[in-house]
PDB file of C-alpha atoms in Angstrom:
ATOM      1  CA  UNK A   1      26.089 -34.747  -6.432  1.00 66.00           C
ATOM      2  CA  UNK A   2      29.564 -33.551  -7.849  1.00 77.00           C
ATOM      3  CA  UNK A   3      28.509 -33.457 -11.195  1.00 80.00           C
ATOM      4  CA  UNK A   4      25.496 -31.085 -10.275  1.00 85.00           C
ATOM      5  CA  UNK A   5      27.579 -28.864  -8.576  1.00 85.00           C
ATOM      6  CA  UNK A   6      29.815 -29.055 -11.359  1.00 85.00           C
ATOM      7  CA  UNK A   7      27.063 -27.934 -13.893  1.00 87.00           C
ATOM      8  CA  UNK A   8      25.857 -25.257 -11.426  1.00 88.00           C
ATOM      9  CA  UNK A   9      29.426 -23.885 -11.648  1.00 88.00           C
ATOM     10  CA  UNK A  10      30.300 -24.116 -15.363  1.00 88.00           C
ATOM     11  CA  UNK A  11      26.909 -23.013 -17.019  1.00 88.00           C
ATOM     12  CA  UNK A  12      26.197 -19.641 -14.305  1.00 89.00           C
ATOM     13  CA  UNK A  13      29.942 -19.030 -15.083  1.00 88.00           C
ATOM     14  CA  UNK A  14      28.931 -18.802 -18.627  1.00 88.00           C
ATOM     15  CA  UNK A  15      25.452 -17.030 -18.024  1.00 88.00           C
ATOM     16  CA  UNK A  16      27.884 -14.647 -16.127  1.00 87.00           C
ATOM     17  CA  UNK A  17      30.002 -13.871 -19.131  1.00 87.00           C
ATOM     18  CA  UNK A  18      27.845 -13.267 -21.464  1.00 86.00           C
ATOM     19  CA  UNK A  19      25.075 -10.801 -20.413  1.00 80.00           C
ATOM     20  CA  UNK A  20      23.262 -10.487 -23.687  1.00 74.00           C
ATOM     21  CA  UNK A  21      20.050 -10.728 -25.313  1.00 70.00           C
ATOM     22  CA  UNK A  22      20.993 -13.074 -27.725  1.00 83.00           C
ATOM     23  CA  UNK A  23      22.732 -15.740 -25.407  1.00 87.00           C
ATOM     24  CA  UNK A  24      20.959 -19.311 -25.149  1.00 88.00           C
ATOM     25  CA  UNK A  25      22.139 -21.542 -23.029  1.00 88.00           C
ATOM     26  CA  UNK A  26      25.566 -23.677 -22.323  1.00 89.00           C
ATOM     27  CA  UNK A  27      25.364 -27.630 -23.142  1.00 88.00           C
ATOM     28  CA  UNK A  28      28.375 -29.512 -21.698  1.00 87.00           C
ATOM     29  CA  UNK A  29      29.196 -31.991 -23.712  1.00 84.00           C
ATOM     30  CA  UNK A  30      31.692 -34.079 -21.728  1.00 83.00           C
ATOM     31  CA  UNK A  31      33.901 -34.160 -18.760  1.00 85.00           C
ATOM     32  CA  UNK A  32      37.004 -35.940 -18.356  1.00 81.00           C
ATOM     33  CA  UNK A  33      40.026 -35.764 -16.571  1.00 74.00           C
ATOM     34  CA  UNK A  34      42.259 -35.668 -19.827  1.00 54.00           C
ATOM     35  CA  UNK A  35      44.221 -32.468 -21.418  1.00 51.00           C
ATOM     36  CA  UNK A  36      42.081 -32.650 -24.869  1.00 44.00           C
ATOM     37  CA  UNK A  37      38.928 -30.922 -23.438  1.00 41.00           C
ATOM     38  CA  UNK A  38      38.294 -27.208 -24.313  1.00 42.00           C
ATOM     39  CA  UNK A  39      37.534 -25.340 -20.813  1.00 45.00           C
ATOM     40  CA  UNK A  40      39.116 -26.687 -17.767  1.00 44.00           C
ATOM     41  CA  UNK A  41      38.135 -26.280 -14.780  1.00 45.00           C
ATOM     42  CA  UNK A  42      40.158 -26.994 -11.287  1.00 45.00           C
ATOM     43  CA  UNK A  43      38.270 -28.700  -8.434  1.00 43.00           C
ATOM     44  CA  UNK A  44      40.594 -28.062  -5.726  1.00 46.00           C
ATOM     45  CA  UNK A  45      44.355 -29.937  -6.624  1.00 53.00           C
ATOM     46  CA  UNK A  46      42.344 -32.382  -9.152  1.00 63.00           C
ATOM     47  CA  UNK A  47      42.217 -30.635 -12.699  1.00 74.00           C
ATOM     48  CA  UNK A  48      38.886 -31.378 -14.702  1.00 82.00           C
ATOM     49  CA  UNK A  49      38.226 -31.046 -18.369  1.00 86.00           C
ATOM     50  CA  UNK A  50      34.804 -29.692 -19.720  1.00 87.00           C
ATOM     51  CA  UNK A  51      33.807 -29.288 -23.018  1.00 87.00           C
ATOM     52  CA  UNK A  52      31.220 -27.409 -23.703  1.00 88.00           C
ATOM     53  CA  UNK A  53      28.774 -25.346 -26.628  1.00 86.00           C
ATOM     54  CA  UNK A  54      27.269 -22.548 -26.268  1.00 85.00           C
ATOM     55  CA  UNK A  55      24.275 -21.441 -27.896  1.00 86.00           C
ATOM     56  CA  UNK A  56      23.288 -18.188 -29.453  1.00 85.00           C
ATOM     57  CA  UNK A  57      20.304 -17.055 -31.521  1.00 86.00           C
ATOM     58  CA  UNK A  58      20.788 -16.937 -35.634  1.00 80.00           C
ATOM     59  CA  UNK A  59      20.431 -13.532 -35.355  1.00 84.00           C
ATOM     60  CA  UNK A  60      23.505 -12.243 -33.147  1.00 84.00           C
ATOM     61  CA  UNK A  61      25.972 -10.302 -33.811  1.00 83.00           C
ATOM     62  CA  UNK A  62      28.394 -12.218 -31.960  1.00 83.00           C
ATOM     63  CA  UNK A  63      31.543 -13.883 -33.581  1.00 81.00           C
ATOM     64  CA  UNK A  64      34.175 -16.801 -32.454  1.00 80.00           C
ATOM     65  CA  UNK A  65      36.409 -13.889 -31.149  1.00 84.00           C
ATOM     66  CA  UNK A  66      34.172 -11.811 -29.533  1.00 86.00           C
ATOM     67  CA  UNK A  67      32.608 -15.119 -27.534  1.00 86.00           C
ATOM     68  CA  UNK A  68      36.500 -15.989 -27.060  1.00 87.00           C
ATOM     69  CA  UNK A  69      37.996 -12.598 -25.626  1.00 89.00           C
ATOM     70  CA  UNK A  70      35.173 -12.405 -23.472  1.00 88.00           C
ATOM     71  CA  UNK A  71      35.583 -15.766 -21.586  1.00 89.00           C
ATOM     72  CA  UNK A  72      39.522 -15.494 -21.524  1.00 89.00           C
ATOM     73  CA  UNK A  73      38.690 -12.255 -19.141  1.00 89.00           C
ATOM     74  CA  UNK A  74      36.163 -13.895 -17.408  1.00 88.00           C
ATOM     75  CA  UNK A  75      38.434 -16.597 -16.638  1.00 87.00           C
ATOM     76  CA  UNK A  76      40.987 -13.986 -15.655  1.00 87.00           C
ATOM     77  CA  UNK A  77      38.149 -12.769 -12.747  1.00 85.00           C
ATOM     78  CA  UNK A  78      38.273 -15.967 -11.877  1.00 79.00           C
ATOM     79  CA  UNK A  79      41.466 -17.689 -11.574  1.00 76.00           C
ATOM     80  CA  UNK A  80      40.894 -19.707  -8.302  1.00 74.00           C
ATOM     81  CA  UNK A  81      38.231 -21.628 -10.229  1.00 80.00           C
ATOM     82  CA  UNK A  82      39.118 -21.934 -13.726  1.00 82.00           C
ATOM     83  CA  UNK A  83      42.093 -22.223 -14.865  1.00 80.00           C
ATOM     84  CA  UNK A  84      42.329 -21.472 -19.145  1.00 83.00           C
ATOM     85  CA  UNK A  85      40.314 -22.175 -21.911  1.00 86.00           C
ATOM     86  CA  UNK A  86      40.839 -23.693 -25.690  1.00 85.00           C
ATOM     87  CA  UNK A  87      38.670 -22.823 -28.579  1.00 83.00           C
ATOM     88  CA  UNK A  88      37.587 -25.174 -30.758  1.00 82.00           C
ATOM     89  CA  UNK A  89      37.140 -24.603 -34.511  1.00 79.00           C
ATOM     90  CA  UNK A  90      33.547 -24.698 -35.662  1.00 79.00           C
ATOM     91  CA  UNK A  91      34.559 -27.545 -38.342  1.00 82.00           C
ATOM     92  CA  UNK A  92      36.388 -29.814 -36.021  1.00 83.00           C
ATOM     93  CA  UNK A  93      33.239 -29.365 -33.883  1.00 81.00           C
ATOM     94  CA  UNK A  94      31.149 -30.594 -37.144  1.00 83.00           C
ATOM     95  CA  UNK A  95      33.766 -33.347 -38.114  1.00 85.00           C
ATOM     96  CA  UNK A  96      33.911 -31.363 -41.082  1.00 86.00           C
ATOM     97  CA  UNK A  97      36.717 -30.574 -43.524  1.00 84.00           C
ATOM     98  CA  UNK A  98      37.746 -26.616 -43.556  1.00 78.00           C
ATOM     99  CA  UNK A  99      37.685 -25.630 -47.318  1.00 71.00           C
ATOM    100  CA  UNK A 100      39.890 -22.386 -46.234  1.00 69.00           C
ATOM    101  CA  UNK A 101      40.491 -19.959 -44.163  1.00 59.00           C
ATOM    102  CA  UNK A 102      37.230 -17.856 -44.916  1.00 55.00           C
ATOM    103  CA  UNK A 103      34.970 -20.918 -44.645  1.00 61.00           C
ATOM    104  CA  UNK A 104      33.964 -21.542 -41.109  1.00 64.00           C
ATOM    105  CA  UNK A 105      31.648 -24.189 -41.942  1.00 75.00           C
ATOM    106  CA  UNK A 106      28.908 -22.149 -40.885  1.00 70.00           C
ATOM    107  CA  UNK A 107      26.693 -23.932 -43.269  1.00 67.00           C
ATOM    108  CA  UNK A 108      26.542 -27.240 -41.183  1.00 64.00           C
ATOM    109  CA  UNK A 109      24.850 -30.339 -43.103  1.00 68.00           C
ATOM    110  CA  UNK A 110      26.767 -28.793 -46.373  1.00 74.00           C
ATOM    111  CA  UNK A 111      30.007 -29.233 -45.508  1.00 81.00           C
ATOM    112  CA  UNK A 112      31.971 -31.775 -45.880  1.00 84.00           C
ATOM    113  CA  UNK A 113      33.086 -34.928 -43.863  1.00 86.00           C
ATOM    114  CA  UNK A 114      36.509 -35.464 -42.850  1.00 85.00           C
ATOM    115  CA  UNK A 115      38.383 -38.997 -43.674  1.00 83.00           C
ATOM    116  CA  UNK A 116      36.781 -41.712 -41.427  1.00 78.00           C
ATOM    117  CA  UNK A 117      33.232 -39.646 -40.499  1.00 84.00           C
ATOM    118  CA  UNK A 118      30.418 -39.897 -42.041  1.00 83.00           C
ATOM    119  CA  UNK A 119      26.880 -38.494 -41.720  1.00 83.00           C
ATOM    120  CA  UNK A 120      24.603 -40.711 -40.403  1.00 79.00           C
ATOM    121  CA  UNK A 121      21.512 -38.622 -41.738  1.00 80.00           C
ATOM    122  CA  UNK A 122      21.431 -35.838 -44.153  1.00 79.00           C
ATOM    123  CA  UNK A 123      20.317 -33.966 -41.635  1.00 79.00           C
ATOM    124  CA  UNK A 124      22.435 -33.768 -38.799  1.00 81.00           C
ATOM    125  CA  UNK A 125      25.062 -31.234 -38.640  1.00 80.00           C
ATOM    126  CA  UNK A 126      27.564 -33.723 -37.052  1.00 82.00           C
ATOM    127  CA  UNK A 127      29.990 -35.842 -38.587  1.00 85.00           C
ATOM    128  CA  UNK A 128      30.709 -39.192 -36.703  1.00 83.00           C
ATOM    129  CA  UNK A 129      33.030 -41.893 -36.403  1.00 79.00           C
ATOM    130  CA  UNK A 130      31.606 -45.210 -37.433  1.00 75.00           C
ATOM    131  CA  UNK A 131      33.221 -48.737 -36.455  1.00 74.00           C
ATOM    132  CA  UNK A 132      34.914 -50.999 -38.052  1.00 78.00           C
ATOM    133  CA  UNK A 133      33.302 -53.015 -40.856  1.00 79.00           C
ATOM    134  CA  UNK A 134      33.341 -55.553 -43.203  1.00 85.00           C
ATOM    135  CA  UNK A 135      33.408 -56.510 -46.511  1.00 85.00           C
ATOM    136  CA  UNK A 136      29.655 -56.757 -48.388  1.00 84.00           C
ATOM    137  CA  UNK A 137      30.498 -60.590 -48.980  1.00 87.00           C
ATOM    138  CA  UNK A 138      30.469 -61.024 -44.855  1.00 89.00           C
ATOM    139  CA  UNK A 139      26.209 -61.784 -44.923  1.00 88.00           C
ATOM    140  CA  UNK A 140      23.922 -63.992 -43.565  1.00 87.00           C
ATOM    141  CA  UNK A 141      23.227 -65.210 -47.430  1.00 88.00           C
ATOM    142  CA  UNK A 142      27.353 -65.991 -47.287  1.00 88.00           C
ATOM    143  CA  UNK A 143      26.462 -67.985 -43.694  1.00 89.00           C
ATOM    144  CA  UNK A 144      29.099 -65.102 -42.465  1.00 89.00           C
ATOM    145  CA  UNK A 145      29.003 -62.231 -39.577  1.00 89.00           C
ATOM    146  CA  UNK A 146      31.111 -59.502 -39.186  1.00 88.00           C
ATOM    147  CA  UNK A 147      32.637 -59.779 -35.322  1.00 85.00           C
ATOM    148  CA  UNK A 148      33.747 -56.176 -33.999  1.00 80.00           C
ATOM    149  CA  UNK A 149      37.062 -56.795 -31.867  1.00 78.00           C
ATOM    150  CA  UNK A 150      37.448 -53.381 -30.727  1.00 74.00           C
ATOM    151  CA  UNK A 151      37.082 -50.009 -32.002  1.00 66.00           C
ATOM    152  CA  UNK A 152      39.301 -49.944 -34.773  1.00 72.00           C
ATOM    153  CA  UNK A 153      39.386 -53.946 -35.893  1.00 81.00           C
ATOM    154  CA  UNK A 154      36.816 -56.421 -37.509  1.00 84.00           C
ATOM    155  CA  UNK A 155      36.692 -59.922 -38.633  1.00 88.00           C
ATOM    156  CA  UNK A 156      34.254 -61.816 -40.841  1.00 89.00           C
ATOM    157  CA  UNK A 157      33.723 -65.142 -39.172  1.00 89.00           C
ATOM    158  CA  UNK A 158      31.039 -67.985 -39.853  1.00 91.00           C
ATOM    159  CA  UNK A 159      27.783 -68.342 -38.171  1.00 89.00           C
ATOM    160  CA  UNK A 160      27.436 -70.343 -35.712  1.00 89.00           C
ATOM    161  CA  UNK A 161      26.851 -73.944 -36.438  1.00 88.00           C
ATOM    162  CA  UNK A 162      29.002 -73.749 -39.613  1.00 90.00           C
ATOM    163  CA  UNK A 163      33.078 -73.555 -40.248  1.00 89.00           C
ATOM    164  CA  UNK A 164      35.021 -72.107 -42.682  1.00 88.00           C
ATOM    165  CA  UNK A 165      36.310 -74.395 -45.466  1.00 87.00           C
ATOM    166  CA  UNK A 166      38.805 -73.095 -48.182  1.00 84.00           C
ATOM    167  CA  UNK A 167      36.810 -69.698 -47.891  1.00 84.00           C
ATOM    168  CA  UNK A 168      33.564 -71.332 -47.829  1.00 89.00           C
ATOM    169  CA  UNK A 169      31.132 -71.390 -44.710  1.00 91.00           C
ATOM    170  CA  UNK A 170      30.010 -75.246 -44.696  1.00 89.00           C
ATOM    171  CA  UNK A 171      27.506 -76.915 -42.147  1.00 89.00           C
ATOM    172  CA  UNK A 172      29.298 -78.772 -38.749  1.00 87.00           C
ATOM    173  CA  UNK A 173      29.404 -82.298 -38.858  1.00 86.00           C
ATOM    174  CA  UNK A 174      26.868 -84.132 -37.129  1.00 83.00           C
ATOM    175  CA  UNK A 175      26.761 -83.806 -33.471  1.00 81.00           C
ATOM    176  CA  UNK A 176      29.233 -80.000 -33.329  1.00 83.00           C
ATOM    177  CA  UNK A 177      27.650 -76.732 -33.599  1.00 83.00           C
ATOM    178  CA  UNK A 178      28.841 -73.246 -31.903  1.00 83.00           C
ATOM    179  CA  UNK A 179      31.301 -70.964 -33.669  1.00 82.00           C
ATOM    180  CA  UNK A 180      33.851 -72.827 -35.730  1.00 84.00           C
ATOM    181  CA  UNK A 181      31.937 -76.207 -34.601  1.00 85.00           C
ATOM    182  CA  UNK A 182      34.019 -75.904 -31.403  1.00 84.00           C
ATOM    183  CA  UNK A 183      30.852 -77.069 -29.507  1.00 82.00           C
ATOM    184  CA  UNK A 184      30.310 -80.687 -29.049  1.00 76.00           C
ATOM    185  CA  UNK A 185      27.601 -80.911 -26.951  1.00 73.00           C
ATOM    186  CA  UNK A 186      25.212 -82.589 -29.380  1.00 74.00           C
ATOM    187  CA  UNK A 187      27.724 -85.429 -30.025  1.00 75.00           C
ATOM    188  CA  UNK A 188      28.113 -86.210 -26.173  1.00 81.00           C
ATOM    189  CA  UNK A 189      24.235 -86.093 -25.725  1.00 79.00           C
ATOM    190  CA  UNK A 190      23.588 -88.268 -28.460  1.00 81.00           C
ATOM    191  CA  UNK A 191      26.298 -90.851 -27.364  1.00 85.00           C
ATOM    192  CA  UNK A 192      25.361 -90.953 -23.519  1.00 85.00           C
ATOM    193  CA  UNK A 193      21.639 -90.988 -25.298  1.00 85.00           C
ATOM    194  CA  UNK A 194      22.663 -94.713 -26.989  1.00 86.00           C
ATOM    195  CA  UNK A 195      24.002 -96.118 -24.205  1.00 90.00           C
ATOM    196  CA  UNK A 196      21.495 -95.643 -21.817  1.00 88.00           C
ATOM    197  CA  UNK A 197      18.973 -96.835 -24.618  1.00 87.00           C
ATOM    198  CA  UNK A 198      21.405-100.021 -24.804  1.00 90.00           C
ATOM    199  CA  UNK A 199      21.761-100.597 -21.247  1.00 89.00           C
ATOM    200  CA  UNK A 200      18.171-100.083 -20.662  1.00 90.00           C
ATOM    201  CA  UNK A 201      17.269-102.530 -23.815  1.00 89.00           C
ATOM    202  CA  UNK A 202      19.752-105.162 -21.916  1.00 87.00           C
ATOM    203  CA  UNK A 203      18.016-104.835 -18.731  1.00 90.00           C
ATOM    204  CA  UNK A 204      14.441-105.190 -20.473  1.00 89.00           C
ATOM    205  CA  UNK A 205      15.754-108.832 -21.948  1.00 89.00           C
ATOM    206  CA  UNK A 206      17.006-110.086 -19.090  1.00 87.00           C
ATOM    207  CA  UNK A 207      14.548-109.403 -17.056  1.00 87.00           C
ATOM    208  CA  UNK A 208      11.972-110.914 -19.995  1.00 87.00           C
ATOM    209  CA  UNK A 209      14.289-114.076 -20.362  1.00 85.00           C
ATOM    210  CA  UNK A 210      14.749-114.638 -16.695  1.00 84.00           C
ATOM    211  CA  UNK A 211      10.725-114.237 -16.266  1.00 83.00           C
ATOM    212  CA  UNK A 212      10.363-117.088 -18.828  1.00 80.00           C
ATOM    213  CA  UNK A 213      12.462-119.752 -17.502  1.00 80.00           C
ATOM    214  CA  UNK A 214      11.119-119.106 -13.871  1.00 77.00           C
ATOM    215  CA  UNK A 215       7.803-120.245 -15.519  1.00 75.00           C
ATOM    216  CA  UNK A 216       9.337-122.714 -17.267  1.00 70.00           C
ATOM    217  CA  UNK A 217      10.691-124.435 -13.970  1.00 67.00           C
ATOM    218  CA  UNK A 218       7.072-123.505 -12.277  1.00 64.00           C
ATOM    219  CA  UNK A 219       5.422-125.779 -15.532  1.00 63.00           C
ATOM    220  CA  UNK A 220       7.899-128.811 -14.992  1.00 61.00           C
ATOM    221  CA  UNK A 221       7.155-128.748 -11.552  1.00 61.00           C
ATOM    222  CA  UNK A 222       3.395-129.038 -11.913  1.00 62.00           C
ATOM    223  CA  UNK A 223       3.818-132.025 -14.353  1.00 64.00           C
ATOM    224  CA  UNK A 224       5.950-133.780 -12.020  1.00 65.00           C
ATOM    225  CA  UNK A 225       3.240-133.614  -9.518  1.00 61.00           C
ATOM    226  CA  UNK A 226       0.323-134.672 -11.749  1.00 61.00           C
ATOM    227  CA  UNK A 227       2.396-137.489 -12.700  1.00 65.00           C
ATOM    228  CA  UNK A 228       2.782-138.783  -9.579  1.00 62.00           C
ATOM    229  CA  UNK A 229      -0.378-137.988  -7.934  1.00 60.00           C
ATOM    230  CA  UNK A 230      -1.725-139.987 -11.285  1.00 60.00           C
ATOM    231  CA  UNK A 231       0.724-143.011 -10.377  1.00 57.00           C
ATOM    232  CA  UNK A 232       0.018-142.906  -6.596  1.00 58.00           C
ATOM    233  CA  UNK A 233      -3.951-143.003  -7.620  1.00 54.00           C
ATOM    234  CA  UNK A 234      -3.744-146.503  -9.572  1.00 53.00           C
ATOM    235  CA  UNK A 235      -0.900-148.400  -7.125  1.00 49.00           C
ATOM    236  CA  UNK A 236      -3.532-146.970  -4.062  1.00 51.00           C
ATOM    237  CA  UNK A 237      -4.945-150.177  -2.336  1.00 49.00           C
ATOM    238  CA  UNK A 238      -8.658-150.113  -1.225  1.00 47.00           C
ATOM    239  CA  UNK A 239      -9.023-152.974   0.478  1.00 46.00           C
ATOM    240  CA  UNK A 240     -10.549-155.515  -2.417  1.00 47.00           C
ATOM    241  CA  UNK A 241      -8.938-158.111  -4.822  1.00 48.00           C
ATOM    242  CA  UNK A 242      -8.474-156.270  -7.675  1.00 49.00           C
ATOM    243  CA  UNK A 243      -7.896-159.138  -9.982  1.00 48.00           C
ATOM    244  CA  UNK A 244      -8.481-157.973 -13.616  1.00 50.00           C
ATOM    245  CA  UNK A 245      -9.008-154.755 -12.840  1.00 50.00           C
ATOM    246  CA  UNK A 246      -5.265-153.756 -13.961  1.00 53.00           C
ATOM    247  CA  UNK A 247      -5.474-150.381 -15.367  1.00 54.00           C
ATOM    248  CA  UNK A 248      -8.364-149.621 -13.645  1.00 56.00           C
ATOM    249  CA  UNK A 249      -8.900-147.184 -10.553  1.00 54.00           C
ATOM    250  CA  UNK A 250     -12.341-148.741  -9.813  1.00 57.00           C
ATOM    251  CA  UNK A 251     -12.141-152.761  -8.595  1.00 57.00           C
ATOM    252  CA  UNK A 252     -13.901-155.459  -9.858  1.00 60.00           C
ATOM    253  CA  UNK A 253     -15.898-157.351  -6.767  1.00 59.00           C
ATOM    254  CA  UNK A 254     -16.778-161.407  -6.735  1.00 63.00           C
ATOM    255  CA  UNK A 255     -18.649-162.336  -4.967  1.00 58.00           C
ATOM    256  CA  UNK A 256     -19.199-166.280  -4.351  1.00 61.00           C
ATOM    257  CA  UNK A 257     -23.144-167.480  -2.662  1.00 57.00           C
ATOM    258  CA  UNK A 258     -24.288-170.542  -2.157  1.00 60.00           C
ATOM    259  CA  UNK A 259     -26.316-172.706  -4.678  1.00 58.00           C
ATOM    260  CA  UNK A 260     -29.296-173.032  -2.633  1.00 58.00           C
ATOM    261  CA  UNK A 261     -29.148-169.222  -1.501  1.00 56.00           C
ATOM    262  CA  UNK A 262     -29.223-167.561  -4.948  1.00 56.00           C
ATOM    263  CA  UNK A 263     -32.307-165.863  -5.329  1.00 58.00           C
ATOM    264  CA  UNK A 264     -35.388-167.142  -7.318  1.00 60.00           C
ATOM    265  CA  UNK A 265     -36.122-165.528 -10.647  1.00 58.00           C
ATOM    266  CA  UNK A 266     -39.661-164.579 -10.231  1.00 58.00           C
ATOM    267  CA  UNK A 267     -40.520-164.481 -13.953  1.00 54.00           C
ATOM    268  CA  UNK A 268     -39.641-168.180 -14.150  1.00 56.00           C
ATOM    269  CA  UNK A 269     -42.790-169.568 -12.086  1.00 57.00           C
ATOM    270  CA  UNK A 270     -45.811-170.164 -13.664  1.00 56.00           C
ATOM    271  CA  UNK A 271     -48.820-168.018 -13.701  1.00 56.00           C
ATOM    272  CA  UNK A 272     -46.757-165.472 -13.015  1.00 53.00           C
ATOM    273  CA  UNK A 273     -46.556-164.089 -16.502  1.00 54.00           C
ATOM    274  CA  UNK A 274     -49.555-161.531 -17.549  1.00 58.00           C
ATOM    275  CA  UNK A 275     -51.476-163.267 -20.331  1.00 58.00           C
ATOM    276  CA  UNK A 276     -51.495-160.788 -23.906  1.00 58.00           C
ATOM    277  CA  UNK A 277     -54.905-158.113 -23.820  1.00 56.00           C
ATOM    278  CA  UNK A 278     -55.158-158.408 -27.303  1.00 51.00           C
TER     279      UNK A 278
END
């Protein structure tokens, strides 16, 4: 809200002051509260800076002094709201360098750079600042990055996952990565990663060794039982002399009948026989 009513102000001011044919508009190119801007303008006890361009067809007849007289009285009409005004020299506007005194850089993309701008494009009339860099050797193809500090610092550092060796960008050691190797994340993963695999290993033979001499026990048991089920089956009486039957679960029986009570053989008698048929 107080930078709309600040435009509102600062561009009809303008539009005010110059009530010609040939006058465009009024681009403000920054505002700031410090004493380097080039129209200030007071907001009631706080001062604010405001740079602005104005804009004129190719074809006026207007010149840096006529444009300057006439906002130094316009400012003088207005004293409660603005409070002085600085010109700025069409070359420091461009960034460019001011061959002489005759030469107002009116020629824009031709002129020429001052130390530490450059041109981005051919094309544009401005001359820029551009950040700090680094040497040509700082490239991914060197395993190297150039690392802006601040505005008017760089450093060439290694990528990450490698460190610098006598000049030379060399792969971490196993198990570091990050910038410098400072990062040992890998190397704790992977060691927490074998000990669980060796605990766990443990745990899997004990349990398999512990499972085999339960059924170990389980077998002796059994065979203990057979054995003397097995010895309780032949020392079992049953009731009947058992006289050379040793080594044998079923008994032998005698059985002792009188002479004269044994049965007659019925293929002694005579007659009995069946004659031949042939």
């Amino acid at each position: 809200m107080l930078y709309q009513e600040l435009y509102i102000l600062v561009t009809t001011f303008f539009k005010d002051t110059f009530k010609i044919s040939d006058y465009g508009q009024t681009v403000i190119v920054k505002v700031s509260t410090s004493a380097s801007a080039r129209s200030e303008m007071r907001a009631g006890n706080q001062g604010v800076d405001v740079a602005v361009v104005n804009i004129f067809t190719e074809t006026t007849k207007e010149n840096e002094t006529t444009i300057s007289n006439a906002i130094r009285n316009a400012i003088k009409a207005q004293p409660s709201n603005f409070s002085g005004y600085d010109q700025q020299d069409r070359c420091d506007y461009y960034g460019c360098k001011k061959p002489n005194d005759q030469n107002d850089c009116d020629s824009g993309s031709l002129c020429e750079c001052q130390e530490g701008l450059v041109r981005p494009n051919p094309q544009m009339l401005m001359c820029v600042a551009l950040g700090p860099t680094c040497p040509e050797t700082c490239n991914e193809q060197s395993k190297k990055q150039c690392l802006v500090k601040n505005s008017t610092s760089a450093v060439c550092i290694c990528l990450p996952g490698y460190e610098e060796n006598k000049g030379i960008c060399q792969k971490c050691a196993f198990g570091y990565n990050g910038i410098n190797c400072k990062d040992s994340f890998q190397l704790i993963l992977t060691i927490v990663g074998t000990i669980a695999g060796i605990v766990i290993l443990g745990m899997v033979i004990t349990l398999i060794v512990s499972m085999r001499l339960k059924n170990k026990g389980k077998n002796g048991e059994e065979e203990t039982l057979i054995e003397k089920d097995s010895q309780n089956l032949r020392l079992k009486e049953t009731g009947f002399s058992n006289l050379g039957a040793e080594g044998s679960i079923f008994p032998k029986i005698r059985v002792n009948l009188p002479r004269d009570n044994q049965p007659e053989n019925p293929y002694t008698r005579p007659g009995i026989l069946p004659g031949p048929d042939y």
